[in-house]
Short mmCIF file of C-alpha atoms and ligand atoms in Angstrom, two decimals:
data_model
loop_
_atom_site.label_atom_id
_atom_site.label_comp_id
_atom_site.label_asym_id
_atom_site.label_seq_id
_atom_site.Cartn_x
_atom_site.Cartn_y
_atom_site.Cartn_z
CA MET A 1 78.10 104.20 177.46
CA ASN A 2 77.95 107.95 178.08
CA HIS A 3 80.73 107.48 180.50
CA ILE A 4 83.01 106.00 177.86
CA LEU A 5 82.16 108.59 175.25
CA ALA A 6 82.33 111.66 177.40
CA GLU A 7 85.30 111.00 179.55
CA LYS A 8 87.93 109.66 177.24
CA LYS A 9 87.21 110.98 173.79
CA LEU A 10 85.78 114.38 174.51
CA PHE A 11 88.51 115.20 176.98
CA ASP A 12 91.27 114.29 174.55
CA GLU A 13 89.68 116.28 171.78
CA GLN A 14 89.02 119.33 173.90
CA LYS A 15 92.63 119.33 174.87
CA ASN A 16 93.58 119.50 171.23
CA HIS A 17 90.88 122.06 170.46
CA LEU A 18 89.30 119.62 168.07
CA ASN A 19 85.95 119.36 169.76
CA ARG A 20 83.15 119.96 167.27
CA PHE A 21 79.78 121.58 167.71
CA MET A 22 77.00 122.91 165.52
CA ARG A 23 75.68 126.45 165.23
CA VAL A 24 72.05 127.07 164.37
CA ILE A 25 71.07 129.17 161.38
CA GLY A 26 67.79 131.00 161.85
CA GLY A 27 66.74 131.99 158.32
CA THR A 28 67.60 131.01 154.78
CA GLN A 29 70.95 130.18 153.17
CA ASP A 30 72.23 133.38 151.57
CA ALA A 31 75.20 135.69 151.39
CA LYS A 32 73.97 136.95 154.76
CA ILE A 33 72.69 134.50 157.34
CA GLU A 34 71.09 134.78 160.73
CA LEU A 35 72.75 133.20 163.73
CA ASN A 36 71.31 133.67 167.21
CA GLY A 37 69.30 136.61 166.00
CA LYS A 38 72.33 138.40 164.53
CA LYS A 39 73.23 138.84 160.85
CA TYR A 40 76.55 137.57 159.51
CA LEU A 41 78.21 137.68 156.14
CA ASN A 42 78.39 134.02 155.20
CA PHE A 43 81.64 132.86 153.58
CA CYS A 44 81.51 129.16 154.26
CA SER A 45 78.61 127.57 152.40
CA ASN A 46 78.78 125.39 149.29
CA ASN A 47 75.82 127.21 147.85
CA TYR A 48 78.07 128.58 145.09
CA LEU A 49 75.39 129.90 142.76
CA GLY A 50 73.00 131.01 145.51
CA LEU A 51 70.34 128.58 144.34
CA ALA A 52 69.57 127.12 147.78
CA ASN A 53 67.11 129.94 148.40
CA ASP A 54 66.09 130.69 144.82
CA GLN A 55 62.37 131.42 144.50
CA ARG A 56 62.12 129.41 141.33
CA LEU A 57 63.38 126.28 143.10
CA ILE A 58 60.91 126.85 145.89
CA GLN A 59 58.08 127.21 143.39
CA ALA A 60 59.14 124.06 141.55
CA ALA A 61 59.25 122.16 144.85
CA VAL A 62 55.80 123.42 145.85
CA GLN A 63 54.43 122.40 142.49
CA GLY A 64 56.06 118.99 142.86
CA MET A 65 54.57 118.60 146.31
CA ASN A 66 51.10 119.55 145.14
CA GLN A 67 51.30 117.03 142.34
CA TYR A 68 53.17 114.16 144.04
CA GLY A 69 52.84 114.74 147.78
CA PHE A 70 55.77 114.78 150.14
CA GLY A 71 57.29 111.37 150.68
CA SER A 72 58.11 108.78 148.02
CA GLY A 73 56.82 106.00 150.29
CA ALA A 74 59.33 103.28 149.46
CA SER A 75 62.60 102.47 147.78
CA ARG A 76 62.55 103.11 144.07
CA LEU A 77 62.70 99.40 143.28
CA VAL A 78 59.54 98.76 145.28
CA CYS A 79 56.98 101.51 144.57
CA GLY A 80 58.87 104.71 145.29
CA ASN A 81 60.01 105.41 141.72
CA MET A 82 58.12 108.57 140.73
CA LYS A 83 58.05 110.69 137.61
CA PRO A 84 60.26 113.52 138.92
CA HIS A 85 63.02 110.99 139.67
CA LEU A 86 63.12 109.86 136.04
CA GLN A 87 62.79 113.39 134.71
CA LEU A 88 65.69 114.53 136.85
CA GLU A 89 67.84 111.58 135.74
CA GLU A 90 67.11 112.39 132.12
CA LYS A 91 67.84 116.07 132.74
CA ILE A 92 71.22 115.35 134.34
CA ALA A 93 72.19 112.74 131.70
CA SER A 94 71.41 115.19 128.92
CA PHE A 95 73.20 118.06 130.66
CA LYS A 96 76.30 115.93 131.25
CA GLY A 97 76.15 114.29 127.82
CA ALA A 98 76.05 110.86 129.48
CA GLU A 99 74.24 107.75 128.32
CA ARG A 100 72.42 107.35 131.59
CA CYS A 101 72.16 108.70 135.10
CA LEU A 102 71.08 107.25 138.46
CA LEU A 103 70.04 109.29 141.49
CA PHE A 104 71.22 108.57 145.00
CA SER A 105 69.93 110.09 148.24
CA SER A 106 73.21 111.85 148.95
CA GLY A 107 76.77 112.09 147.75
CA TYR A 108 77.93 110.05 150.68
CA MET A 109 75.55 107.27 149.73
CA ALA A 110 76.46 107.49 146.04
CA ASN A 111 80.14 106.99 146.73
CA ILE A 112 79.72 104.10 149.12
CA GLY A 113 77.20 102.45 146.83
CA ILE A 114 79.16 102.85 143.62
CA LEU A 115 82.53 101.79 144.97
CA SER A 116 81.31 98.89 147.12
CA SER A 117 79.21 97.37 144.34
CA LEU A 118 81.72 97.68 141.53
CA PHE A 119 84.85 96.57 143.36
CA GLY A 120 85.83 93.70 145.59
CA LYS A 121 88.71 92.21 147.50
CA ASN A 122 90.78 91.31 144.43
CA ASP A 123 90.73 94.85 143.07
CA LEU A 124 93.04 97.84 143.54
CA ILE A 125 91.74 101.37 144.00
CA PHE A 126 94.18 104.25 143.56
CA SER A 127 92.87 107.26 145.47
CA ASP A 128 94.18 110.78 145.87
CA ARG A 129 95.31 111.30 149.45
CA LEU A 130 92.90 114.22 149.88
CA ASN A 131 89.81 112.53 148.46
CA HIS A 132 86.55 112.97 150.34
CA ALA A 133 85.82 110.70 153.29
CA SER A 134 82.88 109.08 151.47
CA ILE A 135 85.28 107.72 148.84
CA ILE A 136 87.50 106.22 151.52
CA ASP A 137 84.50 104.65 153.22
CA GLY A 138 83.29 103.27 149.87
CA VAL A 139 86.64 101.63 149.24
CA LYS A 140 86.71 100.17 152.75
CA LEU A 141 83.22 98.77 152.30
CA SER A 142 84.21 97.21 148.96
CA GLY A 143 87.06 95.24 150.50
CA ALA A 144 89.37 96.38 147.65
CA THR A 145 92.93 97.40 148.41
CA LEU A 146 93.17 101.14 148.94
CA ILE A 147 96.36 102.62 147.46
CA ARG A 148 96.66 106.30 148.26
CA TYR A 149 98.83 108.50 146.03
CA ARG A 150 100.23 111.85 147.08
CA HIS A 151 97.87 114.71 146.43
CA CYS A 152 97.66 115.41 142.66
CA ASP A 153 101.10 113.81 142.25
CA MET A 154 100.99 111.98 138.95
CA ASP A 155 104.57 110.72 139.17
CA HIS A 156 103.71 109.04 142.44
CA LEU A 157 100.51 107.59 140.96
CA GLU A 158 102.46 106.19 138.00
CA TYR A 159 105.10 104.74 140.30
CA LEU A 160 102.38 102.96 142.27
CA LEU A 161 100.60 101.76 139.11
CA LYS A 162 103.84 100.31 137.78
CA ARG A 163 104.48 98.41 140.96
CA GLU A 164 101.21 96.44 140.82
CA ASN A 165 100.22 93.20 139.15
CA ILE A 166 98.73 93.84 135.71
CA ASN A 167 96.14 91.14 136.08
CA GLN A 168 94.21 92.81 138.87
CA ARG A 169 91.31 95.18 138.15
CA LYS A 170 92.26 98.73 138.90
CA CYS A 171 90.44 102.01 139.30
CA ILE A 172 91.75 105.54 139.78
CA VAL A 173 89.37 107.71 141.76
CA THR A 174 89.68 111.40 142.48
CA ASP A 175 87.71 114.43 143.56
CA SER A 176 87.40 116.93 140.73
CA VAL A 177 87.69 120.00 142.97
CA PHE A 178 89.23 119.22 146.34
CA SER A 179 86.81 120.35 148.99
CA MET A 180 89.28 121.69 151.56
CA ASP A 181 92.07 122.99 149.28
CA GLY A 182 90.10 124.33 146.34
CA ASP A 183 92.60 122.97 143.82
CA ILE A 184 91.70 120.67 140.94
CA ALA A 185 92.69 117.18 139.87
CA PRO A 186 94.94 116.95 136.76
CA LEU A 187 92.27 114.94 134.93
CA ASP A 188 94.09 114.95 131.60
CA HIS A 189 97.02 113.20 133.23
CA VAL A 190 94.78 110.86 135.22
CA VAL A 191 93.03 109.76 132.02
CA ARG A 192 96.35 109.25 130.23
CA LEU A 193 97.66 107.05 133.05
CA ALA A 194 94.39 105.14 133.19
CA LYS A 195 94.77 104.32 129.48
CA ASP A 196 98.44 103.35 129.84
CA TYR A 197 97.78 101.08 132.81
CA GLN A 198 94.28 99.90 131.90
CA CYS A 199 92.39 101.34 134.84
CA PHE A 200 88.81 102.42 135.24
CA THR A 201 88.36 106.08 136.14
CA MET A 202 85.96 107.65 138.62
CA ILE A 203 85.54 111.30 139.51
CA ASP A 204 83.58 113.04 142.23
CA GLU A 205 82.24 116.31 140.85
CA ALA A 206 80.66 117.50 144.12
CA HIS A 207 82.26 120.96 144.05
CA ALA A 208 82.64 121.12 140.28
CA LEU A 209 79.07 120.74 138.97
CA GLY A 210 77.69 124.19 138.21
CA VAL A 211 81.11 125.74 138.87
CA MET A 212 83.69 124.29 136.46
CA GLY A 213 83.58 124.09 132.69
CA ARG A 214 82.25 126.56 130.16
CA ASN A 215 78.68 125.38 130.73
CA GLY A 216 79.04 124.38 134.39
CA LYS A 217 79.04 120.65 133.65
CA GLY A 218 82.05 120.08 135.81
CA LEU A 219 85.77 119.39 135.59
CA ALA A 220 85.31 116.75 132.92
CA GLU A 221 83.96 119.51 130.71
CA HIS A 222 86.77 121.86 131.71
CA PHE A 223 89.29 119.27 130.43
CA GLN A 224 87.00 118.15 127.56
CA LEU A 225 87.21 114.61 128.82
CA GLU A 226 83.50 113.95 129.23
CA SER A 227 83.59 110.71 127.26
CA ASP A 228 86.86 109.46 128.76
CA ILE A 229 85.83 108.98 132.38
CA ASP A 230 83.91 105.84 133.21
CA ILE A 231 82.14 106.85 136.41
CA GLN A 232 81.09 110.47 136.98
CA MET A 233 79.30 111.14 140.24
CA GLY A 234 78.33 114.45 141.73
CA THR A 235 76.06 115.93 144.34
CA LEU A 236 73.01 118.13 144.07
CA SER A 237 73.65 119.57 147.52
CA LYS A 238 76.27 122.17 146.57
CA ALA A 239 76.02 124.48 143.56
CA VAL A 240 72.70 122.89 142.53
CA GLY A 241 71.33 124.09 145.87
CA THR A 242 69.06 121.13 146.64
CA PHE A 243 69.79 117.62 147.99
CA GLY A 244 70.75 114.24 146.64
CA ALA A 245 73.38 112.99 144.23
CA TYR A 246 73.83 111.22 140.90
CA CYS A 247 76.05 108.87 139.00
CA CYS A 248 76.48 109.25 135.24
CA GLY A 249 77.92 106.63 132.94
CA SER A 250 77.09 103.96 130.40
CA LYS A 251 73.75 102.14 130.21
CA GLU A 252 75.50 99.01 131.48
CA LEU A 253 77.01 100.81 134.47
CA ILE A 254 73.66 102.24 135.53
CA GLU A 255 71.88 98.90 135.07
CA PHE A 256 74.54 97.33 137.25
CA LEU A 257 74.19 99.94 139.98
CA ILE A 258 70.41 99.58 140.02
CA ASN A 259 70.89 95.89 140.71
CA LYS A 260 73.90 95.95 142.99
CA ALA A 261 74.43 99.28 144.77
CA ARG A 262 73.07 98.63 148.25
CA SER A 263 72.84 102.33 149.18
CA PHE A 264 70.53 102.73 146.19
CA ILE A 265 68.48 99.55 146.68
CA TYR A 266 67.89 99.60 150.41
CA THR A 267 66.80 103.19 150.94
CA THR A 268 63.72 105.28 150.25
CA GLY A 269 63.63 107.34 147.07
CA MET A 270 64.26 111.07 147.50
CA PRO A 271 61.13 113.16 148.00
CA PRO A 272 59.71 113.91 144.53
CA SER A 273 59.57 117.65 145.26
CA THR A 274 63.32 117.60 145.89
CA ALA A 275 63.74 116.11 142.41
CA SER A 276 61.41 118.79 140.99
CA ALA A 277 63.50 121.57 142.56
CA SER A 278 66.68 119.96 141.21
CA ILE A 279 65.26 119.84 137.71
CA LYS A 280 64.64 123.59 137.91
CA ALA A 281 68.13 124.16 139.29
CA ILE A 282 69.78 122.30 136.41
CA GLU A 283 67.75 124.40 133.97
CA ILE A 284 68.97 127.55 135.66
CA ILE A 285 72.59 126.37 135.64
CA ARG A 286 72.24 125.59 131.94
CA GLY A 287 70.50 128.80 131.03
CA GLU A 288 72.04 131.46 133.26
CA SER A 289 75.75 131.68 132.71
CA HIS A 290 75.77 135.08 134.44
CA LEU A 291 75.57 133.34 137.79
CA ARG A 292 78.78 131.46 137.08
CA GLU A 293 80.39 134.62 135.69
CA ASN A 294 79.57 136.44 138.87
CA LEU A 295 80.93 133.58 140.95
CA TRP A 296 84.26 133.69 139.13
CA LYS A 297 84.47 137.48 139.27
CA ASN A 298 84.02 137.31 143.04
CA THR A 299 86.49 134.43 143.30
CA GLN A 300 89.20 136.40 141.49
CA MET A 301 88.61 139.54 143.50
CA LEU A 302 88.81 137.76 146.83
CA LYS A 303 91.82 135.65 145.91
CA ILE A 304 93.80 138.62 144.64
CA GLY A 305 93.00 140.51 147.87
CA LEU A 306 93.98 137.63 150.15
CA LYS A 307 97.22 137.00 148.30
CA ALA A 308 98.13 140.68 148.28
CA ALA A 309 97.65 140.71 152.07
CA GLY A 310 100.10 137.84 152.38
CA PHE A 311 97.76 134.94 153.25
CA ASN A 312 98.68 131.46 152.09
CA THR A 313 95.79 130.20 149.93
CA LEU A 314 97.55 126.97 148.91
CA ASN A 315 96.90 126.07 145.26
CA SER A 316 93.30 127.15 145.16
CA VAL A 317 91.96 127.87 141.69
CA THR A 318 88.24 127.68 142.53
CA PRO A 319 85.69 129.46 144.76
CA ILE A 320 87.00 127.36 147.65
CA ILE A 321 89.80 129.47 149.07
CA PRO A 322 91.66 128.11 152.07
CA VAL A 323 93.58 130.45 154.32
CA LEU A 324 96.24 128.28 155.93
CA ILE A 325 96.75 128.84 159.63
CA GLY A 326 98.41 125.60 160.78
CA ASP A 327 97.64 125.51 164.49
CA SER A 328 94.10 124.34 165.34
CA GLN A 329 93.62 126.69 168.30
CA LYS A 330 94.74 129.66 166.27
CA ALA A 331 92.37 128.76 163.46
CA VAL A 332 89.48 128.60 165.93
CA THR A 333 90.46 131.93 167.49
CA PHE A 334 90.68 133.51 164.01
CA SER A 335 87.21 132.22 163.20
CA GLU A 336 85.85 133.55 166.51
CA CYS A 337 87.36 136.99 165.92
CA LEU A 338 85.74 137.08 162.49
CA MET A 339 82.44 136.20 164.12
CA THR A 340 82.65 139.15 166.47
CA GLU A 341 83.16 141.27 163.35
CA GLY A 342 80.01 139.82 161.79
CA ILE A 343 81.67 137.39 159.42
CA TYR A 344 81.03 133.66 159.46
CA ILE A 345 83.85 131.43 158.29
CA SER A 346 84.34 128.15 160.06
CA ALA A 347 87.73 126.81 161.05
CA ILE A 348 88.57 123.42 159.50
CA ARG A 349 90.74 121.20 161.68
CA PRO A 350 92.18 117.68 161.69
CA PRO A 351 91.03 115.04 160.96
CA THR A 352 89.10 116.77 158.17
CA VAL A 353 92.47 118.14 156.98
CA PRO A 354 95.98 116.78 157.64
CA GLU A 355 97.74 117.50 160.97
CA ASN A 356 99.12 121.04 161.34
CA THR A 357 97.15 122.36 158.36
CA ALA A 358 94.15 123.84 160.20
CA ARG A 359 92.68 126.59 158.11
CA LEU A 360 89.86 128.94 157.45
CA ARG A 361 87.96 127.58 154.51
CA ILE A 362 86.49 130.53 152.67
CA THR A 363 83.91 129.97 149.97
CA VAL A 364 82.60 132.73 147.84
CA THR A 365 79.27 132.64 145.98
CA ALA A 366 77.56 134.36 143.07
CA LYS A 367 75.35 136.18 145.55
CA HIS A 368 78.14 138.11 147.29
CA ASP A 369 78.80 141.63 146.03
CA GLN A 370 81.86 143.82 145.89
CA ASN A 371 81.01 145.40 149.25
CA ASP A 372 80.79 142.01 150.94
CA ILE A 373 84.18 141.03 149.64
CA ASN A 374 85.79 144.34 150.57
CA GLU A 375 84.39 144.08 154.05
CA LEU A 376 85.81 140.57 154.43
CA LEU A 377 89.22 141.68 153.15
CA ILE A 378 89.45 144.63 155.54
CA LYS A 379 88.45 142.54 158.56
CA ILE A 380 90.51 139.47 157.76
CA ASN A 381 93.60 141.61 157.20
CA LYS A 382 93.14 143.34 160.54
CA ILE A 383 92.68 140.09 162.46
CA GLY A 384 95.39 138.32 160.49
CA LYS A 385 97.86 140.98 161.59
CA GLU A 386 96.66 140.92 165.21
CA LEU A 387 97.11 137.14 165.38
CA GLY A 388 100.44 137.21 163.57
CA VAL A 389 99.20 135.12 160.63
CA ILE A 390 100.39 137.76 158.17
C1 PLP B 1 80.02 117.03 150.02
C2 PLP B 1 80.76 115.96 149.34
C3 PLP B 1 80.25 114.67 149.25
C4 PLP B 1 79.01 114.25 149.97
O1 PLP B 1 77.87 114.78 149.37
P1 PLP B 1 76.52 114.88 150.18
O2 PLP B 1 75.47 114.99 149.14
O3 PLP B 1 76.66 116.07 151.05
O4 PLP B 1 76.39 113.61 150.97
C5 PLP B 1 80.94 113.74 148.51
N1 PLP B 1 82.11 114.07 147.90
C6 PLP B 1 82.63 115.30 148.01
C7 PLP B 1 83.93 115.60 147.31
C8 PLP B 1 81.98 116.27 148.71
O5 PLP B 1 82.51 117.47 148.84
#
């Protein structure tokens, strides 16, 4: 077995500089992180609001643990359904203005559970080409036909919708904020097409919850389409700063998922203290708009600086700011040079992104300050020039 894995696959990937490995973070998740005993400015986490290490979340978790212990002991349908789970579901449903909400253990599990339970082999799922891998896996698991449309290309989507048999069930699914490009789905157009061609709609708000919309409710709020999208899932692992995921929708949808979504049914409920921390995080997101304001101020400052230097940031309009490099080896070298300068930004390579679009994926958070961003700009400009990127 080792023989097969090591020899063939690893060799091929090393050759293409695609081999992946993990670095170990010593302390907490913050604007500065510790790696091998050294401090780095961290510009690659999804901890957009800095909540992952917020004392209030820690306190809420400790309180939850004291009251409910650590593990939930069973799947929620057996005896693992605990008070904090329900309180968190109510909290999210009320924040999102949804009828009901159901928790999942992770965003990955939410997407595979939702898609595979709702759709089957006679159905068609129209999916943006750059949607997250968990959406693709969910569609595969469902047995439905996957029809990929060009990234955010509504003419292409309409062309594909027109081509298909009207009698089949159809769903359009899209990320809200695209995780590697930092651009956003044209939800207004998606919803219009869904009405015209009688499709269900599903969005993945993983990078939008807490970030997009006046109150941080996500891209549906940004477009004021909260009541027009059938299935609204999101994760708690990014701006919320905790762990787990949710699906919001009608009472009927949630009842259905409780009965049919295998990644909900056949897995242990999340630790109650995780739910307690998430409840606190949603309260903070609701109550403290200054975090989001800071995040956007930092986003603008960094983006303006990168563009002025001549970097290609694609169509990013969010705190996810890609710096396109193209060649995988060059992206890795760029990232390594930044590390020697005390800045941590990982290189993203195929197959996570399309061939020849390797990039640095920079994410900025509410916890960075002006000095952090200036330092990044000075160093990235210097290295960018040295490597001939700009
Ligand atoms: C991160 C992410 C997921 C997976 O969420 P986890 O909670 O980390 O499993 C799903 N969809 C998108 C768009 C993501 O970025």
